[in-house]
PDB file of C-alpha atoms in Angstrom:
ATOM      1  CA  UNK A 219      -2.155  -5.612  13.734  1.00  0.00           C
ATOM      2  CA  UNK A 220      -1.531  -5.531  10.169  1.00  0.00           C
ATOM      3  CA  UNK A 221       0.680  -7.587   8.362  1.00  0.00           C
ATOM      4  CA  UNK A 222       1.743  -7.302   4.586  1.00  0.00           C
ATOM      5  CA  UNK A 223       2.729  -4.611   2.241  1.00  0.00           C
ATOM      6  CA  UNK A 224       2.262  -0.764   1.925  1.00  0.00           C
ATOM      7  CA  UNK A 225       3.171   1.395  -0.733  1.00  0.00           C
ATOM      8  CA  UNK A 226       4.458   4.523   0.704  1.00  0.00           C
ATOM      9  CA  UNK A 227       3.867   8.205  -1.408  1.00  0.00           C
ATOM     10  CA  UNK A 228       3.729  12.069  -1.374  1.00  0.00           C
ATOM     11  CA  UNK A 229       1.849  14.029  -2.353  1.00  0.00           C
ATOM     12  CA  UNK A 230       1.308  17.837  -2.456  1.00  0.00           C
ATOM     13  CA  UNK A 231      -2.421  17.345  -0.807  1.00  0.00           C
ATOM     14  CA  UNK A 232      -3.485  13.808   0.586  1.00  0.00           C
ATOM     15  CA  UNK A 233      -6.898  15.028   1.420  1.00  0.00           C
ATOM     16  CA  UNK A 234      -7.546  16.193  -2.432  1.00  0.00           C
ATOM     17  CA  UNK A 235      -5.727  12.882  -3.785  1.00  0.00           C
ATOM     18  CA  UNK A 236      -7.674  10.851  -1.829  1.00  0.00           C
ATOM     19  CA  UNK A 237     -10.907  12.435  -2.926  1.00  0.00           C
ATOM     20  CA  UNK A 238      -9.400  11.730  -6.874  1.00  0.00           C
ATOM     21  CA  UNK A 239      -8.722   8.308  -6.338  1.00  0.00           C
ATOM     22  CA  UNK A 240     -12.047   7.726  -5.048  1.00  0.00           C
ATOM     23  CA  UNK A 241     -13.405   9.023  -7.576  1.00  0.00           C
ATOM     24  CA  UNK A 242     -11.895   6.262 -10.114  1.00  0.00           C
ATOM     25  CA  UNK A 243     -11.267   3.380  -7.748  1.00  0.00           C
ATOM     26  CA  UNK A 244     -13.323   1.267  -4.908  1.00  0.00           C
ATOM     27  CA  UNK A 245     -11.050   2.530  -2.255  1.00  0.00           C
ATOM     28  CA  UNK A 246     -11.513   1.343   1.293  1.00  0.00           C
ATOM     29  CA  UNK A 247     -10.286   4.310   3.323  1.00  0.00           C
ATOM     30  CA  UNK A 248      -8.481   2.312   6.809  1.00  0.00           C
ATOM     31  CA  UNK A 249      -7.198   6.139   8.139  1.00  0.00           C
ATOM     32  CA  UNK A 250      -7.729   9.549   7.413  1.00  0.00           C
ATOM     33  CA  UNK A 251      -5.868  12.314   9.050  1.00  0.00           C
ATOM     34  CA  UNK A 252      -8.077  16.032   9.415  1.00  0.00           C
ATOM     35  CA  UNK A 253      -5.485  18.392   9.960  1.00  0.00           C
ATOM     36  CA  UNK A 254      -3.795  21.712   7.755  1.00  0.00           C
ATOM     37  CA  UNK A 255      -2.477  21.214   4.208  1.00  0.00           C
ATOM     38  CA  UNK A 256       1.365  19.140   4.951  1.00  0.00           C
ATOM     39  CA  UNK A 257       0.509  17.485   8.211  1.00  0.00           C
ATOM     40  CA  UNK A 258      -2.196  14.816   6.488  1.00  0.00           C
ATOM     41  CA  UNK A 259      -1.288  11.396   5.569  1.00  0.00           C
ATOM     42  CA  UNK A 260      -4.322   8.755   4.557  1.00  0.00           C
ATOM     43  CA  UNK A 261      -3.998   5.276   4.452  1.00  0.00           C
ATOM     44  CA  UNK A 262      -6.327   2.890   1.775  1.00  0.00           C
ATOM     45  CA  UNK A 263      -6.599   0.066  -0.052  1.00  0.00           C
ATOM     46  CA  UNK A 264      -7.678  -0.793  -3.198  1.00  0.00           C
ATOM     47  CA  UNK A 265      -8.285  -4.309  -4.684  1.00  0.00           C
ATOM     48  CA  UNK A 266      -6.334  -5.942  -1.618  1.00  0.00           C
ATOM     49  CA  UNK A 267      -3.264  -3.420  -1.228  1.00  0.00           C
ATOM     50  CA  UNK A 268      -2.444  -0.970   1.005  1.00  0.00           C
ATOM     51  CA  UNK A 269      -1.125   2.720  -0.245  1.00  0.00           C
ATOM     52  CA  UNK A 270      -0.239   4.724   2.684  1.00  0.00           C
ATOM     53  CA  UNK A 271      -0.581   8.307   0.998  1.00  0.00           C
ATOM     54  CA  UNK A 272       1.010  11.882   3.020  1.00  0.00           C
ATOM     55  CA  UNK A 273       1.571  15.266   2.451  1.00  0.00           C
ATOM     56  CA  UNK A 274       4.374  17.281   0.984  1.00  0.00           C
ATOM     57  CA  UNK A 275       6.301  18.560   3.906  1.00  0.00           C
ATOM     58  CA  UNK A 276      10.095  19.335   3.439  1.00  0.00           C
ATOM     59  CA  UNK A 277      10.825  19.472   7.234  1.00  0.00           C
ATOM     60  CA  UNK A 278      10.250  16.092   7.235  1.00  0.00           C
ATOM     61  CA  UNK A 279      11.917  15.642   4.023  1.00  0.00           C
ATOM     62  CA  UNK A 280       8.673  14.280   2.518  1.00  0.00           C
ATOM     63  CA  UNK A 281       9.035  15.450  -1.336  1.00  0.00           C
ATOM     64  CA  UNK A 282       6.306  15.058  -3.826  1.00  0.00           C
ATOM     65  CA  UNK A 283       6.777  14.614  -7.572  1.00  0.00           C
ATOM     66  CA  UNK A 284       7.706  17.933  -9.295  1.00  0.00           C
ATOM     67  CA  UNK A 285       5.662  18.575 -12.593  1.00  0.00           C
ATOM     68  CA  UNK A 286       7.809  17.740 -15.618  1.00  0.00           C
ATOM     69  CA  UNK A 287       9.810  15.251 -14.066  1.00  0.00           C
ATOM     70  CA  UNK A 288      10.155  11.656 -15.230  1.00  0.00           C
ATOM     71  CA  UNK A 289       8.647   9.204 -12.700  1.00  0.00           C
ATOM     72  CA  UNK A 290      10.312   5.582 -13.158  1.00  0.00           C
ATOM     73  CA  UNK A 291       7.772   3.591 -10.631  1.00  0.00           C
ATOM     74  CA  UNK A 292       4.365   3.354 -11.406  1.00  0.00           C
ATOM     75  CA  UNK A 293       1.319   1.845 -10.061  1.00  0.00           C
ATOM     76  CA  UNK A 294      -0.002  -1.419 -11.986  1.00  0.00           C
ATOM     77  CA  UNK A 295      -4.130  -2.008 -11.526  1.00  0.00           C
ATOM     78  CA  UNK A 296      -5.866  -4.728 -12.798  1.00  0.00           C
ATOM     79  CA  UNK A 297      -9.355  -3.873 -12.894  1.00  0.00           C
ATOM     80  CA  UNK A 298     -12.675  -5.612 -13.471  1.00  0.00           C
ATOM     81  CA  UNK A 299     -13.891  -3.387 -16.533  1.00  0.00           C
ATOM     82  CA  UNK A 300     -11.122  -0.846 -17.890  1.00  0.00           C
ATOM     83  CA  UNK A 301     -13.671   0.813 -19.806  1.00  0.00           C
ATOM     84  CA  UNK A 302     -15.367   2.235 -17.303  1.00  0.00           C
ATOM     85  CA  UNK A 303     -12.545   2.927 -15.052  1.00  0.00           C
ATOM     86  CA  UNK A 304     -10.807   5.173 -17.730  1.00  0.00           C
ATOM     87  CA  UNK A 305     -13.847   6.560 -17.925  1.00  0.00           C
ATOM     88  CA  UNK A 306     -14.189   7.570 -13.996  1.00  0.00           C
ATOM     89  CA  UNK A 307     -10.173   8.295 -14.501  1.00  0.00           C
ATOM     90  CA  UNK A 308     -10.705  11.108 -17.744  1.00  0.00           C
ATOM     91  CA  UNK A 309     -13.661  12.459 -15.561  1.00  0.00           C
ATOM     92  CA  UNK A 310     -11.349  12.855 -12.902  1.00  0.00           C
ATOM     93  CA  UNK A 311      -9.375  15.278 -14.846  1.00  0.00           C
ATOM     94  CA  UNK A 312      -6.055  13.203 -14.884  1.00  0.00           C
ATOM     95  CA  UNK A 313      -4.226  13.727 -17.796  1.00  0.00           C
ATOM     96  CA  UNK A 314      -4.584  10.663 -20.940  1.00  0.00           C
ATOM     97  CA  UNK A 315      -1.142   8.918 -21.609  1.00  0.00           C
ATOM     98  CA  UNK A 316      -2.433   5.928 -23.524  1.00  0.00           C
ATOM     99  CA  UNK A 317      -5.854   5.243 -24.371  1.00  0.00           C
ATOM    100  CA  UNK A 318      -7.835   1.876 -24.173  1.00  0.00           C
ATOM    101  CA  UNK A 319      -6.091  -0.287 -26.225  1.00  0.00           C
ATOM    102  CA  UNK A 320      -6.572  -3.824 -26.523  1.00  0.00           C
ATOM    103  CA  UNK A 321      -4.057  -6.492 -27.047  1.00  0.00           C
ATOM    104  CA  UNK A 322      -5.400  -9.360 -28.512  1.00  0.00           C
ATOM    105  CA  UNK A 323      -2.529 -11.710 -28.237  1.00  0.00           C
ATOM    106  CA  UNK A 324      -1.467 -10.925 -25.315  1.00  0.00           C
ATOM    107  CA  UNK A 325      -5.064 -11.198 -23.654  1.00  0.00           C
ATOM    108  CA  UNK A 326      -5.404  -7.742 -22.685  1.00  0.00           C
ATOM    109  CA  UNK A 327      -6.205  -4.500 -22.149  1.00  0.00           C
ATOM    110  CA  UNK A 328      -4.371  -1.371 -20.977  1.00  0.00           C
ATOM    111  CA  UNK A 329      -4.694   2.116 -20.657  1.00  0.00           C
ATOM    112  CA  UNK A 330      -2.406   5.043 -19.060  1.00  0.00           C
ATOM    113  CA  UNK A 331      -3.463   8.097 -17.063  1.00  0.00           C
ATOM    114  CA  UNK A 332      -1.187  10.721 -14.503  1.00  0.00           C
ATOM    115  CA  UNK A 333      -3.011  12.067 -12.041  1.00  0.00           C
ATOM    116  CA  UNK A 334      -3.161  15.321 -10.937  1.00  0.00           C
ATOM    117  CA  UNK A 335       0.224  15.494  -8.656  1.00  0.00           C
ATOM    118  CA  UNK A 336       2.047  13.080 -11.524  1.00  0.00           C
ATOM    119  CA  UNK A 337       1.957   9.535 -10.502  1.00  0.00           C
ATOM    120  CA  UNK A 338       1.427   7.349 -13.219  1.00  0.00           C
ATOM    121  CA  UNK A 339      -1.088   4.409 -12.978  1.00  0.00           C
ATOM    122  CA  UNK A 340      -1.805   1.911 -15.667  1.00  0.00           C
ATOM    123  CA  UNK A 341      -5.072  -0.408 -16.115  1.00  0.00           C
ATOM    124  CA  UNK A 342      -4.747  -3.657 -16.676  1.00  0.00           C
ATOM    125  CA  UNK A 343      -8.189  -6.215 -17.729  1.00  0.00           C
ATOM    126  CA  UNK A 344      -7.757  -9.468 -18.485  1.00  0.00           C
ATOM    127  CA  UNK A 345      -9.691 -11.106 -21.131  1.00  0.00           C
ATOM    128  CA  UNK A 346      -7.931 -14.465 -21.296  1.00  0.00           C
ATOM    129  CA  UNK A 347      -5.103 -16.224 -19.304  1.00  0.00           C
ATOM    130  CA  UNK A 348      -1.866 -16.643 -21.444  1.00  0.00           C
ATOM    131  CA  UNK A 349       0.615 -18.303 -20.188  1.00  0.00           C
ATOM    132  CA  UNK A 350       4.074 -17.068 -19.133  1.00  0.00           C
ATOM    133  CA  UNK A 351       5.960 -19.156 -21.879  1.00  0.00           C
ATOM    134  CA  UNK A 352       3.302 -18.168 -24.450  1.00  0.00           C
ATOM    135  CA  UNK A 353       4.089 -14.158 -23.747  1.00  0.00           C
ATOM    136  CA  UNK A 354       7.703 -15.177 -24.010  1.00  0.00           C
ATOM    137  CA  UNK A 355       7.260 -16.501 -27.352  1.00  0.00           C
ATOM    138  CA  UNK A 356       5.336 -13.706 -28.296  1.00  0.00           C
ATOM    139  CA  UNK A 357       7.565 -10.849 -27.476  1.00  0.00           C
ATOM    140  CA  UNK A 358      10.276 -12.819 -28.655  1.00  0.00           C
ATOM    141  CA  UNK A 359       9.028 -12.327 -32.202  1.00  0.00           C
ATOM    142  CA  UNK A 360       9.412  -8.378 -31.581  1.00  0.00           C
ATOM    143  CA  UNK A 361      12.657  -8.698 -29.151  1.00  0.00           C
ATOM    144  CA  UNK A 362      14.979 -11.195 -30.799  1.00  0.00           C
TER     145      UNK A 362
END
């Protein structure tokens, strides 16, 4: 029986999301539905947490993202070497919103990529552990 958290999403083709996502992340497929375009749903995890992924299908009021529209939830990875999963992520033919980009002071790196049916994910790879009050005092230089 499983306990925890899922995130929940739709797209327009599970089977061809899945098959993206593989190719950028170490997913762990747990289920995999076989069946016509709108009737698929797959569930995975990646690094520890579960996405539970289905199809478009507006009898069951299951909407996916419409191109051009703002998305305000995003997924957040933190990966073991950004570089090469931005890499795996541009090969993937998802669309560049931010590059690589390291930020010294803050003791990272992040990057920004939608993927084909417009979720947004950013990378996250930590180089050094800074401490909630020192990010604080950092941003507060740009904030205040």
């Amino acid at each position: 029986m499983f306990h925890g958290v899922e995130f929940d999403f739709v797209v327009k083709d599970s089977k061809a999301a899945l098959e993206q996502y593989k190719a950028i992340f170490d997913v762990e497929v747990v289920e995999e539905t076989n069946f016509k375009v709108g009737n698929n749903e797959a569930v995975f995890n990646i690094y520890g947490t579960r996405f539970h992924m289905l199809d478009e299908n507006h009898e069951y009021q299951l909407f996916a993202p419409k191109e051009g529209d703002t998305q305000s939830f995003w997924f957040n990875i933190v990966v073991p070497d950004i570089k090469e999963t931005y890499a795996k992520a541009i090969a993937a033919n998802v669309k560049e919103i931010q590059p690589v980009t390291r930020i010294e002071k803050m003791g990272v790196s992040n990057a920004m990529f939608a993927d084909s049916n417009g979720y947004v994910w950013m990378l996250h790879e930590i180089h050094r552990e800074v401490s909630f009050e020192e990010r604080v005092d950092i941003l507060s230089e740009d904030f205040e």
